[in-house]
Amino acid sequence: MKIADLMKPHILELEAYPPGKPVEELERELGISGSIKLASNESPLGPSRRALEAAVQATEGLNRYPDGSSYYLREALASQLGVAPEALIFGTGSSELLEILAKCVLGPGDEAVFPWPSFAMYPIVTRGMGAKPVEVALDSDFRFDVASVLSAVTDRTRVVFLANPNNPTGTSIGQAEFDVLVDGLPERVILVHDEAYLDYVRRDDFPDTLAAIRRRPTVLSLRTFSKVYGLAGLRVGYAIGDPELVGYLERARHPFNVNSMAQAAALGALRDADHLARVRELTHRGLEKLERAFDELGLAWARSDANYVLVEVGDDAAGLYQRLLRRGVITRALGAFGLSSHLRVTVGLPEENDRFIEALRAELGR
Ligand SMILES: Cc1ncc(COP(=O)(O)O)c(C=O)c1O
């Protein structure tokens, strides 16, 4: 017997998601200490105190199953966003919501269209359902080409995934291009507007997804507490959509998918607007610093609306990635995304950004 023969054929084609290297693993491998991780687009400031206190308080009730409807989080977020509570669904990170959506709408013979390179989960959830991923290349400035996305849509297309701002490039599209996409797609195609990095956006004309949802019930916004709220370790994200569409997704989810500490922490985080503003400010200053340093080093970079930046470092980006590792700086090499001359660097604390810039300068000999 071969275990592989027990698997569905499309599962054999899957490749596991490549995570950023954990600091502990690097230090064990190289026998070093004091390394920094600028690899996974996490918030360097951590969660708000209010989120932490709420999470700790929730530990008292860990003998109980979580609230299966995330009632208090749902009510608070609905009122903050000005949407009906039924327009929201929560997940174990927004990644789980991508999976739930794929489970609901994709199967063999179906296609999911998305720009590429983009978030690695899109091909994983698509292939996982036996559907076909259709990758549309970004343009030469690493931006979505809305016309190419539209022309990739066929009768078999069930969903378009659009990470805006895009990961790993940080590039984004504004309202006008978004409207062309929304209006150009057949209504039967679900448009997932993945706004994981929404709170970092610097451009003024970022699309209003809630208005698009009101206009077209097959637009779904995906958001997360993993990034600006600093709760990646607790796994909580949500989608906003038409209540009927969201209702079908609700049927397909695990009843206790969001744990009690995650619900409590997310609610605490929502109530701390000052912390959010601090993270945003720190990130923007950090981005500006990295951009200036890349300019000084003569490196090309992509204008980012997220908390990371894509920088072109030359043919041997994988080698440079390794050499930076030996200096205790973890970035992200992007060969698996077809970007073999680039690194993606997450904005860290000011001293971490400085340390990365120094290491880069030393390695490039400039
Ligand atoms: C574009 C994009 N969408 C979604 C996510 C998923 O975030 P989470 O599952 O932590 O909510 C990420 C995480 O890196 C991302 O980059």
Tab-separated table of C-alpha atoms and ligand atoms in Angstrom:
chain	number	residue	atom	x	y	z
A	1	MET	CA	0.000	0.000	0.000
A	2	LYS	CA	1.196	3.510	-0.803
A	3	ILE	CA	-0.152	6.269	1.430
A	4	ALA	CA	-0.042	8.647	-1.550
A	5	ASP	CA	-2.627	6.427	-3.304
A	6	LEU	CA	-5.071	7.197	-0.507
A	7	MET	CA	-4.969	10.919	-1.243
A	8	LYS	CA	-7.198	12.792	-3.693
A	9	PRO	CA	-5.039	13.633	-6.746
A	10	HIS	CA	-5.263	17.391	-6.182
A	11	ILE	CA	-3.957	17.007	-2.626
A	12	LEU	CA	-0.794	15.426	-4.039
A	13	GLU	CA	-0.233	18.598	-6.075
A	14	LEU	CA	-0.338	20.862	-3.007
A	15	GLU	CA	2.768	22.408	-1.582
A	16	ALA	CA	2.756	23.360	2.088
A	17	TYR	CA	2.710	27.079	2.881
A	18	PRO	CA	6.300	28.308	3.350
A	19	PRO	CA	6.410	30.084	6.739
A	20	GLY	CA	9.035	32.693	7.721
A	21	LYS	CA	11.933	31.262	9.698
A	22	PRO	CA	11.343	31.443	13.485
A	23	VAL	CA	14.021	33.321	15.423
A	24	GLU	CA	14.596	30.357	17.772
A	25	GLU	CA	15.289	27.985	14.880
A	26	LEU	CA	17.789	30.358	13.262
A	27	GLU	CA	19.632	30.887	16.535
A	28	ARG	CA	19.798	27.147	17.227
A	29	GLU	CA	21.088	26.443	13.707
A	30	LEU	CA	23.749	29.137	13.723
A	31	GLY	CA	24.572	29.210	17.415
A	32	ILE	CA	23.854	32.974	17.589
A	33	SER	CA	21.581	35.127	19.734
A	34	GLY	CA	19.858	38.509	19.539
A	35	SER	CA	18.448	37.953	16.040
A	36	ILE	CA	15.565	39.942	14.626
A	37	LYS	CA	12.658	38.740	12.498
A	38	LEU	CA	11.493	41.042	9.733
A	39	ALA	CA	9.983	38.209	7.735
A	40	SER	CA	6.286	37.714	8.437
A	41	ASN	CA	4.638	41.146	8.344
A	42	GLU	CA	3.927	41.088	12.058
A	43	SER	CA	3.552	44.158	14.262
A	44	PRO	CA	6.784	44.856	16.144
A	45	LEU	CA	4.914	46.755	18.882
A	46	GLY	CA	2.846	43.742	19.893
A	47	PRO	CA	-0.772	43.876	21.011
A	48	SER	CA	-2.427	46.670	22.984
A	49	ARG	CA	-2.395	46.280	26.793
A	50	ARG	CA	-6.185	46.238	26.650
A	51	ALA	CA	-6.058	43.221	24.323
A	52	LEU	CA	-3.597	41.414	26.579
A	53	GLU	CA	-5.562	42.104	29.750
A	54	ALA	CA	-8.764	40.882	28.123
A	55	ALA	CA	-7.027	37.720	26.894
A	56	VAL	CA	-5.653	36.970	30.354
A	57	GLN	CA	-9.075	37.509	31.888
A	58	ALA	CA	-10.544	35.047	29.387
A	59	THR	CA	-8.243	32.312	30.685
A	60	GLU	CA	-10.565	31.999	33.695
A	61	GLY	CA	-13.223	30.493	31.461
A	62	LEU	CA	-11.061	28.103	29.459
A	63	ASN	CA	-12.990	25.099	30.794
A	64	ARG	CA	-15.913	26.319	28.654
A	65	TYR	CA	-16.252	26.185	24.882
A	66	PRO	CA	-15.935	29.610	23.276
A	67	ASP	CA	-18.974	31.678	22.327
A	68	GLY	CA	-19.699	30.126	18.941
A	69	SER	CA	-21.095	33.355	17.491
A	70	SER	CA	-18.359	35.698	18.812
A	71	TYR	CA	-21.326	37.749	20.069
A	72	TYR	CA	-19.571	40.647	21.813
A	73	LEU	CA	-16.858	40.985	19.199
A	74	ARG	CA	-19.489	40.846	16.475
A	75	GLU	CA	-21.661	43.533	18.081
A	76	ALA	CA	-18.706	45.855	18.716
A	77	LEU	CA	-17.265	45.467	15.243
A	78	ALA	CA	-20.653	45.774	13.527
A	79	SER	CA	-21.288	49.038	15.318
A	80	GLN	CA	-17.784	50.329	14.574
A	81	LEU	CA	-18.114	49.472	10.877
A	82	GLY	CA	-21.774	50.492	10.576
A	83	VAL	CA	-22.840	47.097	9.226
A	84	ALA	CA	-25.401	44.525	10.409
A	85	PRO	CA	-24.000	41.884	12.787
A	86	GLU	CA	-25.067	39.250	10.203
A	87	ALA	CA	-22.761	40.850	7.654
A	88	LEU	CA	-19.764	39.544	9.638
A	89	ILE	CA	-18.146	36.126	9.948
A	90	PHE	CA	-15.115	35.400	12.133
A	91	GLY	CA	-12.380	32.881	11.474
A	92	THR	CA	-9.173	31.401	12.838
A	93	GLY	CA	-7.307	34.139	11.076
A	94	SER	CA	-8.625	35.410	7.755
A	95	SER	CA	-6.842	32.393	6.228
A	96	GLU	CA	-9.575	30.143	7.581
A	97	LEU	CA	-12.191	32.290	5.885
A	98	LEU	CA	-10.401	31.800	2.562
A	99	GLU	CA	-10.686	28.064	3.156
A	100	ILE	CA	-14.350	28.244	4.133
A	101	LEU	CA	-15.133	30.278	1.043
A	102	ALA	CA	-13.221	27.813	-1.151
A	103	LYS	CA	-15.139	24.945	0.449
A	104	CYS	CA	-18.421	26.717	-0.368
A	105	VAL	CA	-17.808	27.750	-3.962
A	106	LEU	CA	-14.891	25.846	-5.528
A	107	GLY	CA	-14.677	22.299	-6.843
A	108	PRO	CA	-13.158	20.356	-9.742
A	109	GLY	CA	-13.713	22.186	-13.029
A	110	ASP	CA	-13.918	25.603	-11.327
A	111	GLU	CA	-11.326	28.358	-11.587
A	112	ALA	CA	-10.077	30.982	-9.145
A	113	VAL	CA	-8.333	33.983	-10.673
A	114	PHE	CA	-5.756	36.028	-8.785
A	115	PRO	CA	-2.838	38.308	-9.560
A	116	TRP	CA	0.570	36.713	-9.013
A	117	PRO	CA	2.809	36.953	-7.053
A	118	SER	CA	0.350	37.321	-4.226
A	119	PHE	CA	-0.683	35.695	-0.950
A	120	ALA	CA	0.420	32.042	-0.974
A	121	MET	CA	-2.879	30.819	0.477
A	122	TYR	CA	-4.843	31.579	-2.717
A	123	PRO	CA	-3.376	28.700	-4.755
A	124	ILE	CA	-3.396	26.455	-1.677
A	125	VAL	CA	-7.118	26.835	-0.939
A	126	THR	CA	-7.970	26.633	-4.646
A	127	ARG	CA	-5.983	23.469	-5.301
A	128	GLY	CA	-7.192	22.052	-2.007
A	129	MET	CA	-10.718	21.945	-3.449
A	130	GLY	CA	-9.577	20.430	-6.740
A	131	ALA	CA	-10.178	23.720	-8.581
A	132	LYS	CA	-7.758	25.421	-10.956
A	133	PRO	CA	-5.700	28.454	-9.909
A	134	VAL	CA	-5.418	31.012	-12.717
A	135	GLU	CA	-2.498	33.345	-12.062
A	136	VAL	CA	-2.431	36.760	-13.711
A	137	ALA	CA	1.006	38.377	-13.781
A	138	LEU	CA	1.431	41.746	-12.067
A	139	ASP	CA	2.591	44.537	-14.379
A	140	SER	CA	6.222	45.684	-14.542
A	141	ASP	CA	5.677	47.970	-11.527
A	142	PHE	CA	4.299	45.023	-9.517
A	143	ARG	CA	0.787	46.434	-9.695
A	144	PHE	CA	-2.436	44.644	-10.545
A	145	ASP	CA	-3.438	45.009	-14.112
A	146	VAL	CA	-7.205	45.130	-13.774
A	147	ALA	CA	-7.750	44.585	-17.513
A	148	SER	CA	-5.657	41.392	-17.451
A	149	VAL	CA	-7.529	40.124	-14.403
A	150	LEU	CA	-10.845	40.744	-16.170
A	151	SER	CA	-9.682	39.047	-19.340
A	152	ALA	CA	-8.665	35.931	-17.363
A	153	VAL	CA	-12.269	35.445	-16.209
A	154	THR	CA	-14.132	32.621	-17.968
A	155	ASP	CA	-17.434	30.806	-17.518
A	156	ARG	CA	-15.641	28.553	-15.049
A	157	THR	CA	-14.403	31.392	-12.819
A	158	ARG	CA	-16.106	31.328	-9.422
A	159	VAL	CA	-13.897	33.666	-7.446
A	160	VAL	CA	-11.289	36.401	-7.846
A	161	PHE	CA	-8.853	36.885	-4.947
A	162	LEU	CA	-7.370	40.367	-4.727
A	163	ALA	CA	-4.943	41.176	-1.922
A	164	ASN	CA	-5.012	44.968	-1.797
A	165	PRO	CA	-2.426	46.048	-0.694
A	166	ASN	CA	-0.764	43.045	-2.250
A	167	ASN	CA	1.544	40.679	-0.402
A	168	PRO	CA	4.519	40.352	-1.089
A	169	THR	CA	4.791	43.530	-3.179
A	170	GLY	CA	2.994	46.092	-0.954
A	171	THR	CA	1.479	47.659	-4.076
A	172	SER	CA	-2.174	48.659	-4.188
A	173	ILE	CA	-4.947	49.913	-6.414
A	174	GLY	CA	-7.226	52.850	-5.716
A	175	GLN	CA	-10.946	53.428	-5.983
A	176	ALA	CA	-11.056	54.113	-9.732
A	177	GLU	CA	-9.313	50.860	-10.734
A	178	PHE	CA	-11.245	48.905	-8.118
A	179	ASP	CA	-14.511	50.202	-9.583
A	180	VAL	CA	-13.446	49.071	-13.060
A	181	LEU	CA	-12.848	45.605	-11.614
A	182	VAL	CA	-16.091	45.443	-9.638
A	183	ASP	CA	-18.160	46.717	-12.552
A	184	GLY	CA	-16.370	44.558	-15.111
A	185	LEU	CA	-16.774	41.255	-13.289
A	186	PRO	CA	-19.888	39.197	-13.838
A	187	GLU	CA	-21.941	39.372	-10.628
A	188	ARG	CA	-21.804	35.565	-10.298
A	189	VAL	CA	-18.038	35.814	-9.632
A	190	ILE	CA	-17.232	36.420	-5.969
A	191	LEU	CA	-14.635	39.151	-5.545
A	192	VAL	CA	-12.609	38.661	-2.363
A	193	HIS	CA	-11.040	42.015	-1.504
A	194	ASP	CA	-8.378	40.891	0.961
A	195	GLU	CA	-7.629	43.945	3.085
A	196	ALA	CA	-5.264	42.386	5.631
A	197	TYR	CA	-3.051	45.518	5.500
A	198	LEU	CA	-5.844	48.102	5.265
A	199	ASP	CA	-4.793	50.050	8.358
A	200	TYR	CA	-1.323	50.742	6.961
A	201	VAL	CA	-2.514	52.219	3.660
A	202	ARG	CA	-0.915	55.575	2.832
A	203	ARG	CA	-2.792	56.475	-0.351
A	204	ASP	CA	-5.930	58.675	-0.007
A	205	ASP	CA	-8.029	56.983	-2.660
A	206	PHE	CA	-8.085	53.458	-1.240
A	207	PRO	CA	-11.274	51.633	-2.298
A	208	ASP	CA	-14.352	51.736	-0.078
A	209	THR	CA	-15.195	48.039	0.035
A	210	LEU	CA	-18.291	48.469	2.193
A	211	ALA	CA	-19.805	50.710	-0.487
A	212	ALA	CA	-18.954	48.062	-3.117
A	213	ILE	CA	-20.685	45.372	-1.009
A	214	ARG	CA	-23.825	47.509	-0.834
A	215	ARG	CA	-23.723	47.846	-4.614
A	216	ARG	CA	-22.858	44.226	-5.397
A	217	PRO	CA	-23.660	41.335	-3.031
A	218	THR	CA	-20.823	39.163	-4.309
A	219	VAL	CA	-18.023	41.385	-3.014
A	220	LEU	CA	-16.478	40.079	0.206
A	221	SER	CA	-14.005	42.029	2.330
A	222	LEU	CA	-11.429	40.029	4.278
A	223	ARG	CA	-9.707	41.570	7.318
A	224	THR	CA	-7.563	40.387	10.179
A	225	PHE	CA	-6.424	41.116	13.719
A	226	SER	CA	-3.011	39.608	12.847
A	227	LYS	CA	-1.340	42.700	11.444
A	228	VAL	CA	-1.909	46.203	12.819
A	229	TYR	CA	-3.614	44.821	15.958
A	230	GLY	CA	-0.609	42.601	16.682
A	231	LEU	CA	-2.606	39.436	17.430
A	232	ALA	CA	-1.173	37.062	14.808
A	233	GLY	CA	-0.481	34.426	17.464
A	234	LEU	CA	-4.116	34.207	18.543
A	235	ARG	CA	-5.529	33.701	15.037
A	236	VAL	CA	-8.576	35.869	14.484
A	237	GLY	CA	-9.809	37.462	11.298
A	238	TYR	CA	-13.170	38.304	9.765
A	239	ALA	CA	-15.044	38.843	6.549
A	240	ILE	CA	-17.672	41.453	5.761
A	241	GLY	CA	-20.240	40.713	3.115
A	242	ASP	CA	-23.848	40.521	2.084
A	243	PRO	CA	-25.722	38.760	4.938
A	244	GLU	CA	-27.004	36.030	2.598
A	245	LEU	CA	-23.515	35.181	1.310
A	246	VAL	CA	-22.080	35.376	4.840
A	247	GLY	CA	-24.910	33.127	6.064
A	248	TYR	CA	-23.799	30.333	3.709
A	249	LEU	CA	-20.211	30.690	4.887
A	250	GLU	CA	-21.477	30.469	8.500
A	251	ARG	CA	-23.034	27.081	7.717
A	252	ALA	CA	-19.686	25.740	6.548
A	253	ARG	CA	-17.559	26.780	9.508
A	254	HIS	CA	-16.531	24.868	12.590
A	255	PRO	CA	-18.877	26.006	15.431
A	256	PHE	CA	-16.072	27.028	17.829
A	257	ASN	CA	-13.503	28.208	15.321
A	258	VAL	CA	-12.474	31.380	17.187
A	259	ASN	CA	-11.161	30.625	20.668
A	260	SER	CA	-12.215	32.574	23.778
A	261	MET	CA	-8.897	34.343	24.286
A	262	ALA	CA	-8.820	35.449	20.672
A	263	GLN	CA	-12.357	36.863	20.890
A	264	ALA	CA	-11.581	38.719	24.115
A	265	ALA	CA	-8.260	40.065	22.865
A	266	ALA	CA	-9.742	41.232	19.552
A	267	LEU	CA	-12.484	43.079	21.427
A	268	GLY	CA	-9.898	44.703	23.714
A	269	ALA	CA	-7.795	45.648	20.696
A	270	LEU	CA	-10.763	47.282	18.957
A	271	ARG	CA	-11.182	49.563	21.964
A	272	ASP	CA	-7.636	50.891	21.807
A	273	ALA	CA	-7.559	53.319	18.912
A	274	ASP	CA	-4.442	55.003	20.348
A	275	HIS	CA	-2.423	51.809	20.038
A	276	LEU	CA	-3.532	51.425	16.446
A	277	ALA	CA	-2.416	54.980	15.703
A	278	ARG	CA	0.985	54.296	17.321
A	279	VAL	CA	1.526	51.173	15.222
A	280	ARG	CA	0.546	53.004	12.061
A	281	GLU	CA	2.840	55.934	12.838
A	282	LEU	CA	5.787	53.691	13.703
A	283	THR	CA	5.251	51.709	10.507
A	284	HIS	CA	5.088	54.756	8.276
A	285	ARG	CA	8.243	56.234	9.802
A	286	GLY	CA	9.950	52.864	9.387
A	287	LEU	CA	8.894	52.585	5.755
A	288	GLU	CA	10.240	56.063	5.033
A	289	LYS	CA	13.533	55.151	6.654
A	290	LEU	CA	13.864	51.947	4.629
A	291	GLU	CA	12.950	53.763	1.416
A	292	ARG	CA	15.610	56.430	2.064
A	293	ALA	CA	18.201	53.767	2.825
A	294	PHE	CA	17.372	51.832	-0.371
A	295	ASP	CA	17.703	55.070	-2.356
A	296	GLU	CA	21.108	55.713	-0.803
A	297	LEU	CA	22.179	52.162	-1.629
A	298	GLY	CA	20.919	52.549	-5.197
A	299	LEU	CA	18.351	49.770	-4.802
A	300	ALA	CA	14.951	49.814	-6.510
A	301	TRP	CA	11.928	49.328	-4.244
A	302	ALA	CA	8.170	49.217	-4.709
A	303	ARG	CA	5.977	51.898	-3.103
A	304	SER	CA	4.208	50.057	-0.288
A	305	ASP	CA	0.829	50.586	1.346
A	306	ALA	CA	1.514	47.815	3.843
A	307	ASN	CA	3.984	47.158	6.701
A	308	TYR	CA	6.693	45.671	4.493
A	309	VAL	CA	8.580	46.645	1.391
A	310	LEU	CA	9.820	44.771	-1.633
A	311	VAL	CA	13.397	45.652	-2.585
A	312	GLU	CA	15.426	44.565	-5.590
A	313	VAL	CA	18.836	43.387	-4.427
A	314	GLY	CA	20.288	41.733	-7.534
A	315	ASP	CA	20.593	38.238	-8.938
A	316	ASP	CA	21.662	36.543	-5.755
A	317	ALA	CA	18.795	37.516	-3.463
A	318	ALA	CA	18.734	33.980	-2.009
A	319	GLY	CA	22.443	34.231	-1.161
A	320	LEU	CA	21.986	37.673	0.375
A	321	TYR	CA	19.060	36.327	2.408
A	322	GLN	CA	21.377	33.620	3.792
A	323	ARG	CA	24.155	36.087	4.552
A	324	LEU	CA	21.714	38.384	6.374
A	325	LEU	CA	20.578	35.350	8.376
A	326	ARG	CA	24.140	34.802	9.524
A	327	ARG	CA	24.099	38.394	10.773
A	328	GLY	CA	20.942	37.539	12.725
A	329	VAL	CA	18.515	39.369	10.413
A	330	ILE	CA	15.601	37.339	9.053
A	331	THR	CA	13.970	38.751	5.926
A	332	ARG	CA	11.960	36.898	3.291
A	333	ALA	CA	13.462	35.536	0.080
A	334	LEU	CA	10.872	35.278	-2.672
A	335	GLY	CA	12.228	32.729	-5.136
A	336	ALA	CA	9.095	30.611	-4.611
A	337	PHE	CA	7.078	33.583	-5.907
A	338	GLY	CA	9.209	33.976	-9.012
A	339	LEU	CA	10.989	37.015	-7.533
A	340	SER	CA	14.544	35.752	-7.368
A	341	SER	CA	16.133	39.243	-7.312
A	342	HIS	CA	14.057	40.604	-4.443
A	343	LEU	CA	13.700	40.452	-0.690
A	344	ARG	CA	10.633	41.419	1.316
A	345	VAL	CA	11.401	43.220	4.558
A	346	THR	CA	8.829	43.842	7.268
A	347	VAL	CA	9.088	47.161	9.086
A	348	GLY	CA	10.382	46.561	12.610
A	349	LEU	CA	11.163	48.731	15.599
A	350	PRO	CA	13.446	51.688	14.737
A	351	GLU	CA	16.523	49.877	16.095
A	352	GLU	CA	15.615	46.738	14.115
A	353	ASN	CA	15.270	48.726	10.895
A	354	ASP	CA	18.675	50.304	11.575
A	355	ARG	CA	20.206	46.912	12.216
A	356	PHE	CA	18.798	45.556	8.940
A	357	ILE	CA	20.048	48.582	6.988
A	358	GLU	CA	23.526	48.234	8.503
A	359	ALA	CA	23.642	44.507	7.716
A	360	LEU	CA	22.455	45.146	4.159
A	361	ARG	CA	24.988	47.937	3.640
A	362	ALA	CA	27.776	45.706	4.934
A	363	GLU	CA	26.764	42.761	2.746
A	364	LEU	CA	26.438	44.894	-0.374
A	365	GLY	CA	29.766	46.579	0.405
A	366	ARG	CA	28.292	50.043	-0.207
B	1	LIG	C1	-2.741	39.260	1.941
B	1	LIG	C2	-2.955	38.467	3.184
B	1	LIG	N1	-4.163	38.017	3.452
B	1	LIG	C3	-4.427	37.300	4.542
B	1	LIG	C4	-3.425	36.996	5.438
B	1	LIG	C5	-3.772	36.084	6.551
B	1	LIG	O1	-3.744	36.558	7.784
B	1	LIG	P1	-4.361	35.765	8.987
B	1	LIG	O2	-4.733	34.385	8.584
B	1	LIG	O3	-3.308	35.802	10.012
B	1	LIG	O4	-5.581	36.572	9.358
B	1	LIG	C6	-2.128	37.430	5.207
B	1	LIG	C7	-1.036	37.070	6.136
B	1	LIG	O5	0.113	37.204	5.904
B	1	LIG	C8	-1.887	38.175	4.035
B	1	LIG	O6	-0.651	38.607	3.738
